[in-house]
Amino acid sequence: MPADDDVERLAVPPILDLGFARLDTARGVRQGVPEAVLAEGKRPEHVAAIVAGLVEEGSETVIVTRADEVARAAVRAAVDGLEEDAEARMMWLRRGVPQPAGTVAIVSAGTSDGAVVREVAVTCELLGTNVAIQQDVGVAGLHRLAVALPDLRAADCVVVAAGQDAALASVVGGLVAAPVIAVPTSVGYGVASGGQVALMSMLASCAPGVAVVNIDDGFGAATVASRIARAAAR
Amino acid sequence: MPADDDVERLAVPPILDLGFARLDTARGVRQGVPEAVLAEGKRPEHVAAIVAGLVEEGSETVIVTRADEVARAAVRAAVDGLEEDAEARMMWLRRGVPQPAGTVAIVSAGTSDGAVVREVAVTCELLGTNVAIQQDVGVAGLHRLAVALPDLRAADCVVVAAGQDAALASVVGGLVAAPVIAVPTSVGYGVASGGQVALMSMLASCAPGVAVVNIDDGFGAATVASRIARAAAR
Amino acid sequence: MPADDDVERLAVPPILDLGFARLDTARGVRQGVPEAVLAEGKRPEHVAAIVAGLVEEGSETVIVTRADEVARAAVRAAVDGLEEDAEARMMWLRRGVPQPAGTVAIVSAGTSDGAVVREVAVTCELLGTNVAIQQDVGVAGLHRLAVALPDLRAADCVVVAAGQDAALASVVGGLVAAPVIAVPTSVGYGVASGGQVALMSMLASCAPGVAVVNIDDGFGAATVASRIARAAAR
Amino acid sequence: MPADDDVERLAVPPILDLGFARLDTARGVRQGVPEAVLAEGKRPEHVAAIVAGLVEEGSETVIVTRADEVARAAVRAAVDGLEEDAEARMMWLRRGVPQPAGTVAIVSAGTSDGAVVREVAVTCELLGTNVAIQQDVGVAGLHRLAVALPDLRAADCVVVAAGQDAALASVVGGLVAAPVIAVPTSVGYGVASGGQVALMSMLASCAPGVAVVNIDDGFGAATVASRIARAAAR
Amino acid sequence: MPADDDVERLAVPPILDLGFARLDTARGVRQGVPEAVLAEGKRPEHVAAIVAGLVEEGSETVIVTRADEVARAAVRAAVDGLEEDAEARMMWLRRGVPQPAGTVAIVSAGTSDGAVVREVAVTCELLGTNVAIQQDVGVAGLHRLAVALPDLRAADCVVVAAGQDAALASVVGGLVAAPVIAVPTSVGYGVASGGQVALMSMLASCAPGVAVVNIDDGFGAATVASRIARAAAR
Amino acid sequence: MPADDDVERLAVPPILDLGFARLDTARGVRQGVPEAVLAEGKRPEHVAAIVAGLVEEGSETVIVTRADEVARAAVRAAVDGLEEDAEARMMWLRRGVPQPAGTVAIVSAGTSDGAVVREVAVTCELLGTNVAIQQDVGVAGLHRLAVALPDLRAADCVVVAAGQDAALASVVGGLVAAPVIAVPTSVGYGVASGGQVALMSMLASCAPGVAVVNIDDGFGAATVASRIARAAAR
Amino acid sequence: MPADDDVERLAVPPILDLGFARLDTARGVRQGVPEAVLAEGKRPEHVAAIVAGLVEEGSETVIVTRADEVARAAVRAAVDGLEEDAEARMMWLRRGVPQPAGTVAIVSAGTSDGAVVREVAVTCELLGTNVAIQQDVGVAGLHRLAVALPDLRAADCVVVAAGQDAALASVVGGLVAAPVIAVPTSVGYGVASGGQVALMSMLASCAPGVAVVNIDDGFGAATVASRIARAAAR
Amino acid sequence: MPADDDVERLAVPPILDLGFARLDTARGVRQGVPEAVLAEGKRPEHVAAIVAGLVEEGSETVIVTRADEVARAAVRAAVDGLEEDAEARMMWLRRGVPQPAGTVAIVSAGTSDGAVVREVAVTCELLGTNVAIQQDVGVAGLHRLAVALPDLRAADCVVVAAGQDAALASVVGGLVAAPVIAVPTSVGYGVASGGQVALMSMLASCAPGVAVVNIDDGFGAATVASRIARAAAR
């Protein structure tokens, strides 16, 4: 049964095995993106042990996402030298951040989208792109968009963060020629609560060239956007 | 038990009773809007009998909505003199259309919204308002909005018909000072199919002054809009 | 590429740019409604800074909505002279409230709808309309409606706030000739919890002339209603 | 293992076994209601064979529900002597209809609810209750309710059939002292399509004394209502 | 416009108007059921004031439902002499409980349904029926049902409280001849969480004679059941 | 980058490549189950070409599922010698059916579940197990279960097919010691329509030892069940 | 009416009746699985009393699931000698754990699935199977799967625990010949939150031989898996 | 009010106004993508008139999507010289297709995804990229992926089309370094029907670098992918 052997032979890359976690330390090599540690849903001591393992292993860049204060404190206690950003709920160690190449513009519909904007910005920088930020550009006041437009049109990729009706994604999608990555945010109340309406509205966008990531997934948007921007700037 | 007597005493207005239907012939007096006959879901012979009853009873304006070809044929065979519009799926008899007063602007996001636009326009005219129509004004090409804007700003009420992401409702909501009545349409595919996303997006609109009616409910939007426009023009 | 120039030229109105927020100080001019600050979802220090900015900028009326005690305290510490209402979760500065014109009647189905009623009432007053309030008029006791009916029939616009089955919207919609703006409320348990059933029931209303806003969106209902009422009273 | 023996001993009542179906011919004895054959979803030849089996077996009353024209034709070809009603999509053989006892009032919100009203009425009669029917009593014209109220108040149980917002269930629930069984109907379009909104609205009813059955389940409503009415009339 | 006068004339029954609440003190007369105060969603001081108003007004039986400890303390501080039950989250004053007539059997699927069982039992007693309780009769152990069956078969109405798959409703529905009122409960996790699956499963029940109320609505079930049982015992 | 090489080395097993399809002819070796061709959603000519390819390739057993009359005709025209079953919507070629081992009992709640029962039975036989069938064992008549119980208790695995409330899964789950595989069926109307309620009810089952497959997925249930039964009979 | 007697005769097995609970002490005999006590949703004092009752009654193995710290403390205070596991939220008394037979492999997609993995593992051991655990085998790094594959292929049944997209279930389902029991976990955010996407993805799996249990239902998965594994090892 | 003027000045680009449609003929200039005509939901004569208008206007590339046979016939009758593809449901006129630059790899999970694959491929070619296609690469047979991997790794952007559990998106997302655009397809039955599960599964993907478009939106995916690929190849 040859398939069996094949899959077993796959195990060549060094895996750091902690029992409760197996760290894919070769991802940087394979995909050009360091494995990020999603802290939410993990026990703080597990997060700390994983980060410590990656740091000891010599991983170039280490990124922790969706880490609340408790998780960040556990990491801080276990490992020295990580930077952190409370609003983005991130921690990171820059050892191998590549030279910036390409530019990602980030535009948000409102002040409440700030945490997601911050997560996109920090991640993009860690993955080696330049960032331009334009916040609070709701479509209910179109002239605010005019201020933002030059930045959006100059970018290699535009990330739109918006909640509620997420109409900004369609409006921006109709104004720029670069790919648009849309991040629905969970801000809002009533039907807007949780971000499902923003998500669906973005997926149903009447503008061409818009692709969407999970609700509040600033890290995911940044990963796609920085790949696009770096490739465009090669 | 006095409540009992009271409710029984309510029966003063003349009701036209057909057994399977009771016609509220006094609605025109009570609410300034003739009772419309929703054909969909009714057997064609019932629709025809109801219309015949209303015409004989002397109702001023008679309106039939959501009437497919079969229903319209049944009415045509039973009653003479009704006008009809296949795209709007409507039939009507103008006996008491009031003098037009006020203006409703109708703006749609795409050609596919045409049937709803037509239903709004016919109804508004039958209820006594002037109508200005601007079609295919999707937000993915904002400059098309510029052509439409003077009409929208001149109106006493704006009706926005849009499917998919329905972003047009928010954009218009941010540009006009009159009340905006938004009608989600069921056009689109995938998540947009059926109009639920457009509905939710309109309800979650970040623009002030937008209220929403049922999916594809052009008649409902027109009823609200014409009340608003006529009152504003008094 | 002319579209580009156009959008850039849009930036004429003065925008107050705080980095995390861009204030549309011209909205009062453009739409007759001051920009309200939705506090929920924003960090308290951001809410306070936005309010301070608007006050300093000289905005006539400043309105803060959905502000819990923490947000209100932050504003209070930063700016003097705002009035507030804990039940409505609002704060405001009246500098340019117009002369009242027109009347909005507000009717609720139950005592639990009180917070939404209050938000509608305060907002209507700040936007320059007279208000008449009728609370706890559930349809399970129709005779209570009789007490409320004269107020409802005298108004230029009726706002109905109701949760659970929201049947009141349809009953009122059948009794008045003015436009009805329905606000679903999130009161209730089981299937009624969160207000989705009330919302859908209002959208499916069999009564003509009813339009709907987001769940618990008293501010939105008041914005539409006051536009309608003021125009009717011109 | 005694439980095993017990369940095996349960098999005392005679079961008519057709391979693809096992007929519970003792239900009339056990529950006072004959086993009804739900035709929808079954192959027409199976429906016919089941009915033939029940008739030969000597079952007193045989009832077939949700039978379209194809299914009814198959039954007609296989068995003589059944009555049928196309609107209710029912067929039946009256051999053991008990003396009528008690009264069920059936009230509907609109003409489109006619098929469900008919299914409730036929079933109630077959199960031995008197029936009073009041159709097209929508709450948007409350005075129509006044005509219906004496019948509703005289009944031992009231069945309310309504689609869309189903507000009639709450209004009736507040006016009568007998138990109310509510049947949501699938009439309507947009959010009302399929009857989910009517169902949820009835479950969330603010009126006491209302219980609900499945969408369009006239047979189920009639079964509950006739049990209530017959017991009350004992 | 005669309808107007009619509705105004409806106001004959004395309404106790507290501003934030209007008490339907005539409901006992009209429907044989005292108006219950749903505490959940109301401010504690409002609950207390409403109860005090009803007690002073001389209402015979006063019932408070879904009252947490805070609400109950507020009532206790305002009015003397109410009984209460923490598990059922109820308070009540028995002044006019009628002579018990008829019997309601209450059967639950599990221990976790205890709070709903208690709410049904207390309410049934206050409305004047006898109660027989059988708890923890899950269908996964059918022989437990055998112990409960004599009580269920002797009752005039059976209330089934069950969460998760709610299979008990169908099993009981197939074994008794009395009407079955099913209350879905919100116990369970994963897909069962919140009670929607139990609700839908009960509505889709393959057994005849089952009607359903809202999730966790023990008061509603008891209102229907006691009407049925009292009428059957007349 | 070693991972790359590894995955490429995986391609050892012979793949039959038709351009629009790649046939996993080694699955029988790897998993003991032949690759089945899901006809639904494929163009008939593609189905026929795939089947022809597998037959020519020498695959032992070939199975086609969810094949309507059009698809089956296309296969029939292209390849000789396949057996077929219209109710199960299946076609197959038995070249390597193993000796039957172990027994799967299939029990359904109603006659309408017949097509799924048939798909389970045919598949189980093709995968090498004995089959015992018990149909129309609804829980609303528990004594019917007694007839079926000996077969269910003698089996190595029990497949329960049920729609609507799917209560049978829980009842059977409480009576047998073998694993239970539950298949929700899409029969029923109103809330039961489409099988979502049956699916959720089975997942929420209060009985231990029940696992669930997709709605109407008789093939999937049979695959799991026959693996279980054959292993138990080794 | 013989059915009545039959069901009553079912009550032979000894039931331990605590009023609020009826303990099925014969389940071990009937199904080979001790009755587990689901603590969640029960009052702590009830959980403690049930456990005490089972222990006194002499039940061989006693299992408590989904018990938070409060519930566990109540049990600890009432009964001596139970083991417990905080991560699995379980307590148990091993009196009659059978000799291990057969092996269940448990594979998880991520560290966050650890609590469910633990619940599966503890339960499988208590039900008498050997366990092999492979954690954090996400499909985004397929080579990690290679490490796990030998364990998965050697097992009699594989349990896959995964949240988010749950793609691991399909990948494993395509690589092993044993039955796969999939447990969706509620880890993740945005659309993944609550585990519905993982559940649906597992049900829609394109791999043969996968059956699914409720979200986070490690106990349910273990019950099915251990039955399968023990039967296969007989 | 300066904003007004601004928006009016936006109307510079030439708009082709057909009354029911306004054609954005400048989109090619503004965004590098010709305006595509979505035929679905439009009346065939409207589609034909729009295409004729664009062709006469001199638009370089004209693309019609989701055009069934009726729509295509209408276009064919009205305009000469368009190419078409029935499986992709597309028509097009190549007048200005740019020199191909960059490569998009398209990989599908099954034969049923063929129509979407075709729509992606045709669109990518019209927008000026090279295309590499790998079909029927389901994860249930991982070795098939090995055949496809070199193409996927050589591409500037990978489009993954998959229905059901859509696990392929995550597996591919873990193996390539280029951005991945995922298109959920509506193939499948039961819970998979309509493509919602595939959509949600892709959004919840545990792999980095995946963004998602609407269900069956091959055109949307191709628009994003070709922008990415062309920019990367500059």
PDB file of N, CA and C in Angstrom, chain A residues 100-134:
ATOM      1  N   PRO A 100      10.918  46.064   3.840  1.00  0.00           N
ATOM      2  CA  PRO A 100       9.577  46.388   3.336  1.00  0.00           C
ATOM      3  C   PRO A 100       9.552  46.471   1.811  1.00  0.00           C
ATOM      4  N   ALA A 101       8.520  45.910   1.243  1.00  0.00           N
ATOM      5  CA  ALA A 101       8.346  45.988  -0.209  1.00  0.00           C
ATOM      6  C   ALA A 101       6.862  46.069  -0.494  1.00  0.00           C
ATOM      7  N   GLY A 102       6.484  46.977  -1.324  1.00  0.00           N
ATOM      8  CA  GLY A 102       5.072  47.133  -1.638  1.00  0.00           C
ATOM      9  C   GLY A 102       4.346  47.870  -0.533  1.00  0.00           C
ATOM     10  N   THR A 103       3.118  48.320  -0.850  1.00  0.00           N
ATOM     11  CA  THR A 103       2.352  49.081   0.132  1.00  0.00           C
ATOM     12  C   THR A 103       0.922  48.556   0.223  1.00  0.00           C
ATOM     13  N   VAL A 104       0.475  48.386   1.457  1.00  0.00           N
ATOM     14  CA  VAL A 104      -0.920  48.042   1.724  1.00  0.00           C
ATOM     15  C   VAL A 104      -1.600  49.258   2.316  1.00  0.00           C
ATOM     16  N   ALA A 105      -2.694  49.699   1.695  1.00  0.00           N
ATOM     17  CA  ALA A 105      -3.493  50.766   2.285  1.00  0.00           C
ATOM     18  C   ALA A 105      -4.619  50.141   3.096  1.00  0.00           C
ATOM     19  N   ILE A 106      -4.814  50.669   4.300  1.00  0.00           N
ATOM     20  CA  ILE A 106      -5.883  50.162   5.167  1.00  0.00           C
ATOM     21  C   ILE A 106      -6.884  51.281   5.368  1.00  0.00           C
ATOM     22  N   VAL A 107      -8.139  51.026   5.065  1.00  0.00           N
ATOM     23  CA  VAL A 107      -9.166  52.055   5.222  1.00  0.00           C
ATOM     24  C   VAL A 107     -10.306  51.481   6.040  1.00  0.00           C
ATOM     25  N   SER A 108     -10.771  52.253   7.032  1.00  0.00           N
ATOM     26  CA  SER A 108     -11.861  51.759   7.872  1.00  0.00           C
ATOM     27  C   SER A 108     -13.054  52.685   7.794  1.00  0.00           C
ATOM     28  N   ALA A 109     -14.213  52.116   8.087  1.00  0.00           N
ATOM     29  CA  ALA A 109     -15.448  52.894   8.011  1.00  0.00           C
ATOM     30  C   ALA A 109     -15.707  53.708   9.254  1.00  0.00           C
ATOM     31  N   GLY A 110     -15.153  53.273  10.403  1.00  0.00           N
ATOM     32  CA  GLY A 110     -15.455  54.025  11.615  1.00  0.00           C
ATOM     33  C   GLY A 110     -14.406  53.834  12.688  1.00  0.00           C
ATOM     34  N   THR A 111     -14.468  54.674  13.690  1.00  0.00           N
ATOM     35  CA  THR A 111     -13.536  54.608  14.803  1.00  0.00           C
ATOM     36  C   THR A 111     -13.575  53.253  15.494  1.00  0.00           C
ATOM     37  N   SER A 112     -14.748  52.629  15.536  1.00  0.00           N
ATOM     38  CA  SER A 112     -14.890  51.341  16.230  1.00  0.00           C
ATOM     39  C   SER A 112     -14.128  50.221  15.554  1.00  0.00           C
ATOM     40  N   ASP A 113     -13.717  50.415  14.324  1.00  0.00           N
ATOM     41  CA  ASP A 113     -12.944  49.391  13.623  1.00  0.00           C
ATOM     42  C   ASP A 113     -11.462  49.465  13.966  1.00  0.00           C
ATOM     43  N   GLY A 114     -11.103  50.335  14.923  1.00  0.00           N
ATOM     44  CA  GLY A 114      -9.703  50.618  15.207  1.00  0.00           C
ATOM     45  C   GLY A 114      -8.865  49.405  15.567  1.00  0.00           C
ATOM     46  N   ALA A 115      -9.417  48.469  16.352  1.00  0.00           N
ATOM     47  CA  ALA A 115      -8.618  47.325  16.778  1.00  0.00           C
ATOM     48  C   ALA A 115      -8.246  46.458  15.580  1.00  0.00           C
ATOM     49  N   VAL A 116      -9.174  46.282  14.670  1.00  0.00           N
ATOM     50  CA  VAL A 116      -8.880  45.484  13.478  1.00  0.00           C
ATOM     51  C   VAL A 116      -7.863  46.196  12.592  1.00  0.00           C
ATOM     52  N   VAL A 117      -8.028  47.496  12.432  1.00  0.00           N
ATOM     53  CA  VAL A 117      -7.063  48.268  11.645  1.00  0.00           C
ATOM     54  C   VAL A 117      -5.650  48.082  12.206  1.00  0.00           C
ATOM     55  N   ARG A 118      -5.566  48.136  13.509  1.00  0.00           N
ATOM     56  CA  ARG A 118      -4.263  48.008  14.179  1.00  0.00           C
ATOM     57  C   ARG A 118      -3.673  46.620  13.940  1.00  0.00           C
ATOM     58  N   GLU A 119      -4.522  45.579  14.002  1.00  0.00           N
ATOM     59  CA  GLU A 119      -4.026  44.213  13.783  1.00  0.00           C
ATOM     60  C   GLU A 119      -3.531  44.048  12.341  1.00  0.00           C
ATOM     61  N   VAL A 120      -4.251  44.636  11.393  1.00  0.00           N
ATOM     62  CA  VAL A 120      -3.797  44.572  10.001  1.00  0.00           C
ATOM     63  C   VAL A 120      -2.453  45.293   9.855  1.00  0.00           C
ATOM     64  N   ALA A 121      -2.357  46.470  10.449  1.00  0.00           N
ATOM     65  CA  ALA A 121      -1.157  47.284  10.269  1.00  0.00           C
ATOM     66  C   ALA A 121       0.071  46.614  10.870  1.00  0.00           C
ATOM     67  N   VAL A 122      -0.050  46.153  12.106  1.00  0.00           N
ATOM     68  CA  VAL A 122       1.098  45.503  12.745  1.00  0.00           C
ATOM     69  C   VAL A 122       1.522  44.274  11.950  1.00  0.00           C
ATOM     70  N   THR A 123       0.551  43.467  11.543  1.00  0.00           N
ATOM     71  CA  THR A 123       0.898  42.243  10.811  1.00  0.00           C
ATOM     72  C   THR A 123       1.559  42.563   9.479  1.00  0.00           C
ATOM     73  N   CYS A 124       1.006  43.511   8.757  1.00  0.00           N
ATOM     74  CA  CYS A 124       1.605  43.874   7.472  1.00  0.00           C
ATOM     75  C   CYS A 124       3.056  44.308   7.646  1.00  0.00           C
ATOM     76  N   GLU A 125       3.307  45.090   8.667  1.00  0.00           N
ATOM     77  CA  GLU A 125       4.686  45.527   8.893  1.00  0.00           C
ATOM     78  C   GLU A 125       5.594  44.347   9.218  1.00  0.00           C
ATOM     79  N   LEU A 126       5.095  43.430  10.044  1.00  0.00           N
ATOM     80  CA  LEU A 126       5.917  42.268  10.404  1.00  0.00           C
ATOM     81  C   LEU A 126       6.170  41.375   9.193  1.00  0.00           C
ATOM     82  N   LEU A 127       5.242  41.375   8.249  1.00  0.00           N
ATOM     83  CA  LEU A 127       5.415  40.537   7.065  1.00  0.00           C
ATOM     84  C   LEU A 127       6.153  41.280   5.954  1.00  0.00           C
ATOM     85  N   GLY A 128       6.547  42.523   6.212  1.00  0.00           N
ATOM     86  CA  GLY A 128       7.421  43.189   5.270  1.00  0.00           C
ATOM     87  C   GLY A 128       6.756  44.040   4.202  1.00  0.00           C
ATOM     88  N   THR A 129       5.701  44.773   4.583  1.00  0.00           N
ATOM     89  CA  THR A 129       5.151  45.739   3.629  1.00  0.00           C
ATOM     90  C   THR A 129       5.038  47.095   4.305  1.00  0.00           C
ATOM     91  N   ASN A 130       4.989  48.115   3.479  1.00  0.00           N
ATOM     92  CA  ASN A 130       4.676  49.442   3.975  1.00  0.00           C
ATOM     93  C   ASN A 130       3.179  49.563   4.174  1.00  0.00           C
ATOM     94  N   VAL A 131       2.760  50.459   5.045  1.00  0.00           N
ATOM     95  CA  VAL A 131       1.345  50.579   5.393  1.00  0.00           C
ATOM     96  C   VAL A 131       0.922  52.041   5.326  1.00  0.00           C
ATOM     97  N   ALA A 132      -0.271  52.289   4.753  1.00  0.00           N
ATOM     98  CA  ALA A 132      -0.878  53.621   4.800  1.00  0.00           C
ATOM     99  C   ALA A 132      -2.269  53.467   5.399  1.00  0.00           C
ATOM    100  N   ILE A 133      -2.582  54.265   6.416  1.00  0.00           N
ATOM    101  CA  ILE A 133      -3.844  54.076   7.148  1.00  0.00           C
ATOM    102  C   ILE A 133      -4.779  55.267   6.959  1.00  0.00           C
ATOM    103  N   GLN A 134      -6.041  54.961   6.672  1.00  0.00           N
ATOM    104  CA  GLN A 134      -7.085  55.991   6.559  1.00  0.00           C
ATOM    105  C   GLN A 134      -8.281  55.513   7.357  1.00  0.00           C
TER     106      GLN A 134
END
